[in-house]
mmCIF file of C-alpha atoms and ligand atoms in Angstrom:
data_model
loop_
_atom_site.group_PDB
_atom_site.id
_atom_site.type_symbol
_atom_site.label_atom_id
_atom_site.label_comp_id
_atom_site.label_asym_id
_atom_site.label_seq_id
_atom_site.Cartn_x
_atom_site.Cartn_y
_atom_site.Cartn_z
ATOM 1 C CA MET A 1013 254.509 47.012 63.766
ATOM 2 C CA LYS A 1014 254.973 43.418 64.961
ATOM 3 C CA LEU A 1015 256.632 42.329 67.875
ATOM 4 C CA SER A 1016 259.273 39.335 66.998
ATOM 5 C CA ILE A 1017 258.271 36.713 68.920
ATOM 6 C CA GLU A 1018 261.134 33.979 70.678
ATOM 7 C CA THR A 1019 260.697 30.648 72.083
ATOM 8 C CA ALA A 1020 262.158 28.914 75.792
ATOM 9 C CA LYS A 1021 264.153 32.758 76.215
ATOM 10 C CA SER A 1022 266.515 32.058 78.734
ATOM 11 C CA LEU A 1023 266.015 34.804 81.298
ATOM 12 C CA GLY A 1024 269.428 34.840 82.956
ATOM 13 C CA ALA A 1025 270.524 37.883 82.118
ATOM 14 C CA LEU A 1026 267.161 39.552 82.335
ATOM 15 C CA ASN A 1027 266.770 39.104 86.506
ATOM 16 C CA THR A 1028 269.387 40.939 88.356
ATOM 17 C CA PHE A 1029 269.000 37.427 91.129
ATOM 18 C CA GLY A 1030 270.097 36.123 88.022
ATOM 19 C CA ILE A 1031 268.531 32.792 88.504
ATOM 20 C CA ASN A 1032 268.452 30.848 85.239
ATOM 21 C CA ALA A 1033 264.861 30.810 84.542
ATOM 22 C CA LYS A 1034 263.396 30.611 80.943
ATOM 23 C CA ALA A 1035 260.412 32.232 79.531
ATOM 24 C CA GLU A 1036 258.131 30.063 77.132
ATOM 25 C CA ARG A 1037 257.158 32.719 74.577
ATOM 26 C CA PHE A 1038 259.045 35.784 74.858
ATOM 27 C CA ALA A 1039 259.187 39.347 72.845
ATOM 28 C CA VAL A 1040 260.297 43.006 73.512
ATOM 29 C CA LEU A 1041 258.348 45.907 73.144
ATOM 30 C CA GLN A 1042 260.515 48.356 71.674
ATOM 31 C CA GLN A 1043 257.401 51.321 69.999
ATOM 32 C CA ARG A 1044 254.112 52.113 70.886
ATOM 33 C CA SER A 1045 253.331 50.891 67.329
ATOM 34 C CA GLN A 1046 253.582 47.531 68.703
ATOM 35 C CA LEU A 1047 250.678 47.630 71.031
ATOM 36 C CA ASP A 1048 248.175 46.518 68.918
ATOM 37 C CA ASP A 1049 250.229 43.152 68.225
ATOM 38 C CA LEU A 1050 250.454 43.055 71.678
ATOM 39 C CA MET A 1051 247.399 43.465 72.396
ATOM 40 C CA ALA A 1052 246.641 40.353 70.041
ATOM 41 C CA HIS A 1053 249.498 38.385 71.772
ATOM 42 C CA CYS A 1054 248.122 39.144 74.974
ATOM 43 C CA ARG A 1055 244.334 37.819 74.401
ATOM 44 C CA ALA A 1056 245.139 35.755 72.775
ATOM 45 C CA GLU A 1057 247.309 34.375 75.413
ATOM 46 C CA GLY A 1058 244.892 35.705 78.123
ATOM 47 C CA GLY A 1059 247.540 37.847 79.939
ATOM 48 C CA ALA A 1060 251.368 38.238 79.883
ATOM 49 C CA PHE A 1061 253.753 39.149 82.174
ATOM 50 C CA PHE A 1062 255.031 42.753 82.140
ATOM 51 C CA LEU A 1063 258.936 42.747 82.375
ATOM 52 C CA GLY A 1064 260.858 46.139 83.364
ATOM 53 C CA GLY A 1065 264.848 45.470 84.507
ATOM 54 C CA GLY A 1066 264.274 42.544 86.740
ATOM 55 C CA SER A 1067 264.823 43.776 89.647
ATOM 56 C CA ASN A 1068 262.362 43.401 92.029
ATOM 57 C CA ILE A 1069 261.747 39.963 90.781
ATOM 58 C CA LEU A 1070 263.260 36.306 91.890
ATOM 59 C CA LEU A 1071 261.635 33.418 89.017
ATOM 60 C CA THR A 1072 260.938 30.290 91.277
ATOM 61 C CA ARG A 1073 259.694 28.342 88.473
ATOM 62 C CA ASP A 1074 260.114 28.097 83.981
ATOM 63 C CA LEU A 1075 257.501 31.010 82.775
ATOM 64 C CA PRO A 1076 254.507 29.705 81.419
ATOM 65 C CA GLY A 1077 252.778 31.307 78.564
ATOM 66 C CA LEU A 1078 254.509 35.030 76.891
ATOM 67 C CA THR A 1079 257.120 37.754 78.853
ATOM 68 C CA ILE A 1080 257.255 41.055 77.433
ATOM 69 C CA GLN A 1081 260.298 43.165 77.884
ATOM 70 C CA VAL A 1082 259.252 46.974 78.166
ATOM 71 C CA ASP A 1083 261.784 49.267 76.734
ATOM 72 C CA LEU A 1084 260.271 51.889 75.252
ATOM 73 C CA ARG A 1085 262.545 54.901 75.482
ATOM 74 C CA GLY A 1086 262.619 58.817 75.569
ATOM 75 C CA VAL A 1087 262.757 61.952 78.302
ATOM 76 C CA ALA A 1088 260.253 64.861 78.292
ATOM 77 C CA ILE A 1089 261.635 67.592 80.294
ATOM 78 C CA ASP A 1090 258.678 70.620 80.536
ATOM 79 C CA ARG A 1091 259.854 73.195 82.378
ATOM 80 C CA THR A 1092 256.220 76.125 81.383
ATOM 81 C CA HIS A 1093 254.426 74.509 84.793
ATOM 82 C CA ALA A 1094 254.717 77.109 88.169
ATOM 83 C CA ALA A 1095 254.086 74.066 90.198
ATOM 84 C CA GLY A 1096 256.713 72.558 89.338
ATOM 85 C CA ILE A 1097 258.944 70.557 86.837
ATOM 86 C CA ARG A 1098 257.024 68.239 85.294
ATOM 87 C CA VAL A 1099 258.852 65.386 83.145
ATOM 88 C CA THR A 1100 257.647 62.058 81.778
ATOM 89 C CA ALA A 1101 259.630 59.188 80.722
ATOM 90 C CA ALA A 1102 259.312 55.969 78.847
ATOM 91 C CA ALA A 1103 258.624 53.201 81.182
ATOM 92 C CA GLY A 1104 261.711 51.688 79.549
ATOM 93 C CA GLU A 1105 264.255 53.676 80.907
ATOM 94 C CA ASN A 1106 266.915 53.285 83.064
ATOM 95 C CA TRP A 1107 266.432 54.630 86.065
ATOM 96 C CA HIS A 1108 270.066 55.513 87.246
ATOM 97 C CA ALA A 1109 270.607 57.016 84.158
ATOM 98 C CA PHE A 1110 267.406 58.468 83.973
ATOM 99 C CA VAL A 1111 268.617 60.058 87.506
ATOM 100 C CA MET A 1112 271.860 61.010 86.974
ATOM 101 C CA HIS A 1113 270.215 62.275 83.294
ATOM 102 C CA LEU A 1114 267.654 64.882 85.235
ATOM 103 C CA ILE A 1115 270.370 65.936 87.454
ATOM 104 C CA ASP A 1116 272.697 66.808 84.754
ATOM 105 C CA GLN A 1117 269.641 68.446 83.131
ATOM 106 C CA GLN A 1118 269.396 70.624 85.983
ATOM 107 C CA VAL A 1119 266.671 69.190 87.266
ATOM 108 C CA PRO A 1120 266.771 67.876 91.002
ATOM 109 C CA GLY A 1121 264.386 65.816 93.046
ATOM 110 C CA LEU A 1122 265.138 62.397 92.460
ATOM 111 C CA GLU A 1123 268.757 62.795 93.534
ATOM 112 C CA ASN A 1124 267.810 60.756 96.700
ATOM 113 C CA LEU A 1125 266.985 57.042 94.156
ATOM 114 C CA ALA A 1126 270.207 57.537 92.593
ATOM 115 C CA LEU A 1127 271.785 53.711 91.780
ATOM 116 C CA ILE A 1128 268.507 52.178 92.003
ATOM 117 C CA PRO A 1129 268.639 48.976 89.972
ATOM 118 C CA GLY A 1130 265.655 48.281 87.869
ATOM 119 C CA THR A 1131 263.245 50.994 85.494
ATOM 120 C CA VAL A 1132 261.226 54.385 85.530
ATOM 121 C CA GLY A 1133 258.422 51.710 84.952
ATOM 122 C CA ALA A 1134 258.763 49.770 87.464
ATOM 123 C CA SER A 1135 259.352 52.594 90.139
ATOM 124 C CA PRO A 1136 255.873 53.040 90.664
ATOM 125 C CA ILE A 1137 255.115 49.089 91.272
ATOM 126 C CA GLN A 1138 256.245 48.554 94.947
ATOM 127 C CA ASN A 1139 257.244 52.874 95.069
ATOM 128 C CA ILE A 1140 260.694 52.426 95.255
ATOM 129 C CA GLY A 1141 262.270 53.908 98.339
ATOM 130 C CA ALA A 1142 265.691 55.041 99.890
ATOM 131 C CA TYR A 1143 267.155 57.915 101.926
ATOM 132 C CA GLY A 1144 264.706 59.662 102.846
ATOM 133 C CA LEU A 1145 262.482 59.764 99.723
ATOM 134 C CA GLU A 1146 259.650 57.424 98.264
ATOM 135 C CA VAL A 1147 259.339 58.053 94.465
ATOM 136 C CA MET A 1148 255.157 58.426 95.193
ATOM 137 C CA GLU A 1149 256.442 62.099 96.436
ATOM 138 C CA ARG A 1150 257.857 62.963 93.197
ATOM 139 C CA ILE A 1151 255.105 61.066 91.044
ATOM 140 C CA ALA A 1152 252.157 63.087 88.878
ATOM 141 C CA SER A 1153 250.484 60.526 86.883
ATOM 142 C CA VAL A 1154 251.443 56.532 85.331
ATOM 143 C CA GLU A 1155 250.265 56.221 81.879
ATOM 144 C CA VAL A 1156 248.957 52.572 81.310
ATOM 145 C CA LEU A 1157 247.848 50.272 78.980
ATOM 146 C CA ASP A 1158 244.779 47.925 79.378
ATOM 147 C CA TRP A 1159 245.270 45.129 77.505
ATOM 148 C CA GLN A 1160 241.976 43.738 77.650
ATOM 149 C CA SER A 1161 239.816 47.467 77.273
ATOM 150 C CA GLY A 1162 242.683 48.285 74.687
ATOM 151 C CA GLU A 1163 242.259 52.063 76.855
ATOM 152 C CA ILE A 1164 245.023 54.025 77.317
ATOM 153 C CA LEU A 1165 244.914 55.563 81.156
ATOM 154 C CA GLN A 1166 246.532 58.083 82.470
ATOM 155 C CA LEU A 1167 246.002 57.278 86.715
ATOM 156 C CA ALA A 1168 246.779 60.293 89.137
ATOM 157 C CA ALA A 1169 249.119 59.475 91.582
ATOM 158 C CA SER A 1170 246.324 59.652 94.122
ATOM 159 C CA ASP A 1171 244.721 56.601 91.963
ATOM 160 C CA CYS A 1172 248.003 54.205 92.491
ATOM 161 C CA ARG A 1173 246.997 53.868 95.836
ATOM 162 C CA PHE A 1174 250.984 53.760 96.733
ATOM 163 C CA ALA A 1175 252.202 53.288 100.657
ATOM 164 C CA TYR A 1176 255.626 51.655 101.811
ATOM 165 C CA ARG A 1177 256.925 49.454 98.947
ATOM 166 C CA ASP A 1178 253.488 49.328 98.048
ATOM 167 C CA SER A 1179 250.987 50.084 94.910
ATOM 168 C CA ILE A 1180 247.012 49.465 93.278
ATOM 169 C CA PHE A 1181 249.669 47.375 90.584
ATOM 170 C CA LYS A 1182 251.004 44.878 93.318
ATOM 171 C CA HIS A 1183 248.020 43.524 94.146
ATOM 172 C CA HIS A 1184 246.982 43.796 90.109
ATOM 173 C CA PRO A 1185 249.816 42.144 88.288
ATOM 174 C CA GLY A 1186 249.460 41.701 85.176
ATOM 175 C CA HIS A 1187 246.190 43.884 84.778
ATOM 176 C CA TRP A 1188 248.444 47.381 82.842
ATOM 177 C CA LEU A 1189 250.996 47.289 81.485
ATOM 178 C CA VAL A 1190 253.009 50.439 82.959
ATOM 179 C CA LEU A 1191 254.053 52.811 79.535
ATOM 180 C CA SER A 1192 255.036 55.913 81.052
ATOM 181 C CA VAL A 1193 255.598 58.116 84.168
ATOM 182 C CA THR A 1194 254.955 61.496 84.783
ATOM 183 C CA PHE A 1195 257.147 63.167 87.877
ATOM 184 C CA LEU A 1196 256.412 66.555 88.929
ATOM 185 C CA CYS A 1197 259.711 67.845 90.326
ATOM 186 C CA PRO A 1198 260.737 71.253 91.934
ATOM 187 C CA HIS A 1199 262.109 74.091 90.487
ATOM 188 C CA PRO A 1200 265.842 74.212 91.657
ATOM 189 C CA ALA A 1201 265.081 77.546 93.414
ATOM 190 C CA GLU A 1202 262.700 76.246 95.011
ATOM 191 C CA TRP A 1203 264.287 72.609 95.912
ATOM 192 C CA GLN A 1204 265.672 71.620 99.546
ATOM 193 C CA PRO A 1205 267.679 68.868 99.934
ATOM 194 C CA VAL A 1206 265.995 65.910 101.579
ATOM 195 C CA VAL A 1207 268.794 65.286 104.203
ATOM 196 C CA GLY A 1208 266.958 63.440 107.252
ATOM 197 C CA TYR A 1209 268.112 60.355 107.041
ATOM 198 C CA LYS A 1210 271.378 59.543 109.457
ATOM 199 C CA GLU A 1211 273.721 58.151 107.117
ATOM 200 C CA LEU A 1212 273.192 60.847 104.179
ATOM 201 C CA HIS A 1213 273.366 63.009 106.478
ATOM 202 C CA ASP A 1214 276.721 63.283 108.300
ATOM 203 C CA MET A 1215 277.990 61.627 105.366
ATOM 204 C CA LEU A 1216 276.690 65.619 103.313
ATOM 205 C CA GLU A 1217 278.789 67.037 106.244
ATOM 206 C CA ARG A 1218 281.771 65.310 106.196
ATOM 207 C CA GLU A 1219 282.309 65.767 102.263
ATOM 208 C CA THR A 1220 280.878 68.908 101.386
ATOM 209 C CA GLY A 1221 282.655 70.249 105.186
ATOM 210 C CA GLY A 1222 279.652 72.186 105.243
ATOM 211 C CA PRO A 1223 275.767 72.122 106.672
ATOM 212 C CA ALA A 1224 274.023 68.794 104.763
ATOM 213 C CA THR A 1225 271.192 71.457 104.181
ATOM 214 C CA SER A 1226 273.139 73.451 101.873
ATOM 215 C CA ALA A 1227 274.188 70.008 99.703
ATOM 216 C CA SER A 1228 273.602 70.543 95.516
ATOM 217 C CA PRO A 1229 271.794 67.609 94.273
ATOM 218 C CA ARG A 1230 274.878 66.481 93.078
ATOM 219 C CA GLN A 1231 276.423 66.025 95.928
ATOM 220 C CA VAL A 1232 273.355 64.529 97.160
ATOM 221 C CA ALA A 1233 273.492 61.472 94.966
ATOM 222 C CA ASP A 1234 276.648 60.816 95.005
ATOM 223 C CA ALA A 1235 276.008 60.248 98.828
ATOM 224 C CA VAL A 1236 273.831 58.085 98.263
ATOM 225 C CA ILE A 1237 275.358 56.437 95.941
ATOM 226 C CA ALA A 1238 278.321 56.248 97.862
ATOM 227 C CA ILE A 1239 276.685 54.832 101.091
ATOM 228 C CA ARG A 1240 274.786 52.509 98.405
ATOM 229 C CA SER A 1241 278.225 50.829 96.808
ATOM 230 C CA ARG A 1242 279.646 50.217 100.320
ATOM 231 C CA LYS A 1243 276.571 48.224 101.792
ATOM 232 C CA LEU A 1244 274.922 46.573 98.653
ATOM 233 C CA PRO A 1245 276.525 44.213 96.549
ATOM 234 C CA ASP A 1246 276.321 45.123 93.052
ATOM 235 C CA PRO A 1247 273.907 42.898 91.329
ATOM 236 C CA ARG A 1248 276.257 42.812 88.059
ATOM 237 C CA LYS A 1249 278.780 41.361 90.330
ATOM 238 C CA ILE A 1250 276.728 39.524 92.795
ATOM 239 C CA GLY A 1251 272.580 38.334 92.403
ATOM 240 C CA ASN A 1252 270.264 40.024 94.576
ATOM 241 C CA ALA A 1253 267.342 41.905 94.628
ATOM 242 C CA GLY A 1254 268.437 44.318 96.772
ATOM 243 C CA SER A 1255 266.916 44.233 100.220
ATOM 244 C CA PHE A 1256 264.511 40.350 100.031
ATOM 245 C CA PHE A 1257 261.843 41.687 103.134
ATOM 246 C CA LYS A 1258 259.859 44.961 104.215
ATOM 247 C CA ASN A 1259 260.788 47.007 107.701
ATOM 248 C CA PRO A 1260 257.809 45.052 109.473
ATOM 249 C CA VAL A 1261 255.372 47.258 111.000
ATOM 250 C CA VAL A 1262 254.226 47.378 114.936
ATOM 251 C CA THR A 1263 251.508 48.645 117.294
ATOM 252 C CA PRO A 1264 253.125 50.732 119.887
ATOM 253 C CA LEU A 1265 252.241 47.608 122.561
ATOM 254 C CA GLU A 1266 254.325 45.250 120.472
ATOM 255 C CA CYS A 1267 257.172 47.496 120.068
ATOM 256 C CA GLU A 1268 257.521 48.694 123.878
ATOM 257 C CA ALA A 1269 257.213 44.713 124.364
ATOM 258 C CA LEU A 1270 259.824 44.097 122.492
ATOM 259 C CA LEU A 1271 262.230 47.050 123.405
ATOM 260 C CA GLN A 1272 262.091 45.702 127.096
ATOM 261 C CA ALA A 1273 263.701 42.754 125.669
ATOM 262 C CA HIS A 1274 266.151 44.616 123.890
ATOM 263 C CA PRO A 1275 266.657 47.993 124.560
ATOM 264 C CA ASP A 1276 268.942 48.404 120.652
ATOM 265 C CA LEU A 1277 266.115 47.235 118.843
ATOM 266 C CA VAL A 1278 266.096 49.062 115.723
ATOM 267 C CA HIS A 1279 262.419 51.308 115.738
ATOM 268 C CA TYR A 1280 261.488 54.097 113.818
ATOM 269 C CA PRO A 1281 258.108 55.877 114.770
ATOM 270 C CA GLN A 1282 255.634 56.535 112.056
ATOM 271 C CA ALA A 1283 252.779 59.658 111.925
ATOM 272 C CA ASP A 1284 250.361 56.563 112.192
ATOM 273 C CA GLY A 1285 251.662 56.143 116.008
ATOM 274 C CA THR A 1286 253.245 52.566 114.636
ATOM 275 C CA PHE A 1287 256.569 51.559 114.577
ATOM 276 C CA LYS A 1288 258.693 50.397 111.627
ATOM 277 C CA LEU A 1289 261.588 47.620 112.718
ATOM 278 C CA ALA A 1290 264.661 47.167 111.060
ATOM 279 C CA ALA A 1291 263.904 43.753 108.867
ATOM 280 C CA GLY A 1292 267.948 43.461 108.877
ATOM 281 C CA TRP A 1293 268.780 43.885 112.180
ATOM 282 C CA LEU A 1294 266.537 41.170 113.171
ATOM 283 C CA ILE A 1295 267.902 38.954 110.970
ATOM 284 C CA ASP A 1296 271.348 40.019 111.681
ATOM 285 C CA ARG A 1297 271.030 39.442 115.117
ATOM 286 C CA CYS A 1298 269.568 35.883 115.066
ATOM 287 C CA GLY A 1299 273.564 35.526 113.187
ATOM 288 C CA TRP A 1300 272.143 35.139 109.645
ATOM 289 C CA LYS A 1301 274.204 38.293 108.209
ATOM 290 C CA GLY A 1302 277.092 36.421 105.749
ATOM 291 C CA ARG A 1303 275.777 32.532 106.450
ATOM 292 C CA ILE A 1304 275.637 30.452 103.004
ATOM 293 C CA ALA A 1305 273.137 28.259 102.354
ATOM 294 C CA GLY A 1306 274.244 26.120 99.356
ATOM 295 C CA ALA A 1307 274.391 28.455 96.250
ATOM 296 C CA ALA A 1308 272.737 31.210 98.173
ATOM 297 C CA GLY A 1309 273.497 33.112 100.520
ATOM 298 C CA VAL A 1310 272.858 36.415 102.749
ATOM 299 C CA HIS A 1311 275.169 39.798 102.069
ATOM 300 C CA GLU A 1312 277.830 40.367 104.545
ATOM 301 C CA ASN A 1313 277.243 43.960 104.543
ATOM 302 C CA GLN A 1314 273.357 43.835 104.898
ATOM 303 C CA ALA A 1315 271.840 41.039 106.451
ATOM 304 C CA LEU A 1316 268.444 42.581 104.515
ATOM 305 C CA VAL A 1317 269.789 40.891 100.941
ATOM 306 C CA LEU A 1318 269.684 37.709 100.581
ATOM 307 C CA VAL A 1319 272.284 36.645 97.021
ATOM 308 C CA ASN A 1320 272.747 34.170 94.720
ATOM 309 C CA ARG A 1321 276.712 32.778 94.786
ATOM 310 C CA GLY A 1322 276.680 31.298 91.960
ATOM 311 C CA GLY A 1323 273.794 28.810 90.175
ATOM 312 C CA ALA A 1324 271.240 29.822 92.674
ATOM 313 C CA SER A 1325 267.467 28.131 92.072
ATOM 314 C CA GLY A 1326 264.223 30.425 93.327
ATOM 315 C CA ALA A 1327 263.690 27.146 95.368
ATOM 316 C CA ASP A 1328 267.400 27.901 96.785
ATOM 317 C CA VAL A 1329 266.180 31.280 97.622
ATOM 318 C CA VAL A 1330 262.938 30.568 99.144
ATOM 319 C CA ALA A 1331 263.624 28.168 101.243
ATOM 320 C CA LEU A 1332 266.540 30.362 102.447
ATOM 321 C CA SER A 1333 264.231 33.304 103.177
ATOM 322 C CA GLN A 1334 261.523 30.776 104.918
ATOM 323 C CA ALA A 1335 264.587 29.685 107.005
ATOM 324 C CA ILE A 1336 265.317 32.904 108.604
ATOM 325 C CA GLN A 1337 261.247 34.328 108.270
ATOM 326 C CA SER A 1338 260.903 31.149 110.537
ATOM 327 C CA ASP A 1339 264.016 32.169 113.131
ATOM 328 C CA VAL A 1340 263.151 36.026 113.315
ATOM 329 C CA HIS A 1341 259.643 34.455 114.171
ATOM 330 C CA ASP A 1342 260.516 32.365 117.123
ATOM 331 C CA ARG A 1343 263.491 34.843 118.166
ATOM 332 C CA PHE A 1344 261.060 38.179 118.320
ATOM 333 C CA GLY A 1345 257.621 37.076 117.270
ATOM 334 C CA VAL A 1346 257.618 39.274 114.132
ATOM 335 C CA THR A 1347 257.140 37.970 110.795
ATOM 336 C CA LEU A 1348 258.571 38.839 107.910
ATOM 337 C CA GLU A 1349 256.899 39.874 104.039
ATOM 338 C CA PRO A 1350 259.153 39.442 101.420
ATOM 339 C CA GLU A 1351 259.509 42.345 99.206
ATOM 340 C CA PRO A 1352 260.154 40.900 95.752
ATOM 341 C CA VAL A 1353 257.159 39.524 93.079
ATOM 342 C CA PHE A 1354 257.934 35.454 94.074
ATOM 343 C CA LEU A 1355 256.990 34.179 90.070
HETATM 344 N N1 EPU B 1035 271.089 46.941 110.424
HETATM 345 C C1 EPU B 1035 271.492 45.855 111.168
HETATM 346 N N2 EPU B 1035 272.383 44.793 110.627
HETATM 347 C C2 EPU B 1035 272.440 44.523 109.412
HETATM 348 C C3 EPU B 1035 271.804 45.528 108.068
HETATM 349 C C4 EPU B 1035 271.140 46.753 109.005
HETATM 350 O O1 EPU B 1035 271.521 45.950 112.305
HETATM 351 O O2 EPU B 1035 272.686 43.429 108.766
HETATM 352 C C5 EPU B 1035 270.883 48.188 110.840
HETATM 353 C C6 EPU B 1035 271.506 49.038 110.680
HETATM 354 O O3 EPU B 1035 272.681 49.447 111.512
HETATM 355 C C7 EPU B 1035 270.547 50.557 110.724
HETATM 356 C C8 EPU B 1035 269.472 49.695 110.397
HETATM 357 O O4 EPU B 1035 269.479 48.560 110.183
HETATM 358 O O5 EPU B 1035 270.822 50.922 112.302
HETATM 359 C C9 EPU B 1035 269.165 50.108 108.675
HETATM 360 O O6 EPU B 1035 269.606 49.141 107.692
HETATM 361 P P1 EPU B 1035 269.320 50.151 106.950
HETATM 362 O O7 EPU B 1035 269.704 52.308 107.172
HETATM 363 O O8 EPU B 1035 270.428 50.175 105.948
HETATM 364 O O9 EPU B 1035 268.751 50.415 106.025
HETATM 365 P P2 EPU B 1035 267.293 49.263 105.846
HETATM 366 O O10 EPU B 1035 265.804 49.171 106.711
HETATM 367 O O11 EPU B 1035 268.286 47.757 106.320
HETATM 368 C C10 EPU B 1035 265.970 50.718 102.941
HETATM 369 C C11 EPU B 1035 265.442 50.287 102.552
HETATM 370 C C12 EPU B 1035 266.504 50.308 101.653
HETATM 371 C C13 EPU B 1035 266.938 51.241 101.587
HETATM 372 C C14 EPU B 1035 267.791 52.029 102.636
HETATM 373 C C15 EPU B 1035 267.711 53.138 103.102
HETATM 374 C C16 EPU B 1035 263.488 48.557 102.730
HETATM 375 C C17 EPU B 1035 263.351 46.856 102.615
HETATM 376 N N3 EPU B 1035 264.560 48.721 102.710
HETATM 377 O O12 EPU B 1035 266.849 49.122 104.228
HETATM 378 O O13 EPU B 1035 266.118 49.814 100.080
HETATM 379 O O14 EPU B 1035 267.937 51.133 100.593
HETATM 380 O O15 EPU B 1035 266.578 51.702 104.608
HETATM 381 O O16 EPU B 1035 266.879 53.862 102.643
HETATM 382 O O17 EPU B 1035 262.582 49.577 103.363
HETATM 383 C C18 EPU B 1035 265.316 48.107 99.278
HETATM 384 O O18 EPU B 1035 264.116 48.545 99.010
HETATM 385 O O19 EPU B 1035 265.463 47.185 97.883
HETATM 386 C C19 EPU B 1035 266.264 48.490 99.464
HETATM 387 C C20 EPU B 1035 267.192 48.702 99.483
#
């Protein structure tokens, strides 16, 4: 089946920042039977930009060439393996709806990642993570199309070079198109809630009246939804792409020097001896929380989130992010790296 190609398509409703840029040419991939046509277009144009839920991109210009929105659907649950429940979900499935569907089907394991905007296919790209869990911990393999060779490959999780908000896909944009992701989730009898994140732990104890370690998958999801809703702006109401910067990682010496000058610095020891710093705290300390910069701004409850107050361009957001990076660098000597992909 052929793709239907639109021209000068507005992307305003297709990116959670709500930036009003256009795609020169645009098509929605709805069925695998369109893959041959998709490859022909990609080869003719020398590539394409593959769009998921648009929740981790910043559009800084109109996109030249072809943009493909991936809308493949379908979820299959296989309980026949002793190692865990294998769940394969097509790339276009909405992430949060997928997580809640699994809870309804008694498949635990992804509840800490409830309410993250975006699609299943985008989840491995930046290795989404929240409240003590990264999706790499549950991914068995990622099915991709290499549009240049025409091959469909199953990349094992160990091939994906997953790291904090990072993967092989982030380093080779446009090379592979993610078609589906296979997760390995624990059988309910073997599942343990991940409640190491203090805010989640405390909320579960308050809400359930029992130990956090006895919470059900749904109770964990409900608590995560409540925490996220309190802190993070709803992209349907105010444009944003979640955390705008990664939490920076520093050496033990750097961390010690910073702690001498700022004893309340929020820092987390990592397994390799380094320390992760809370970028939100650094930005907040520079006085940016809630500040307005024209049509862009910094969210009033979470300094790590930049927002589109209405009509912001990508350039407005970039200018704001650079001003923040510069202040944080001057004050703490720490370089903040953006989390979304700039296009
Ligand atoms: N903080 C401040 N001021 C702020 C924001 C945060 O002082 O304006 C302090 C908080 O008090 C806390 C610390 O910074 O002590 C960390 O804040 P929080 O727990 O809100 O988490 P985060 O480090 O800001 C990260 C992820 C989020 C994820 C949460 C929960 C990154 C870049 N961000 O945020 O992910 O939901 O932890 O696990 O790693 C995303 O990637 O889009 C995202 C939202």
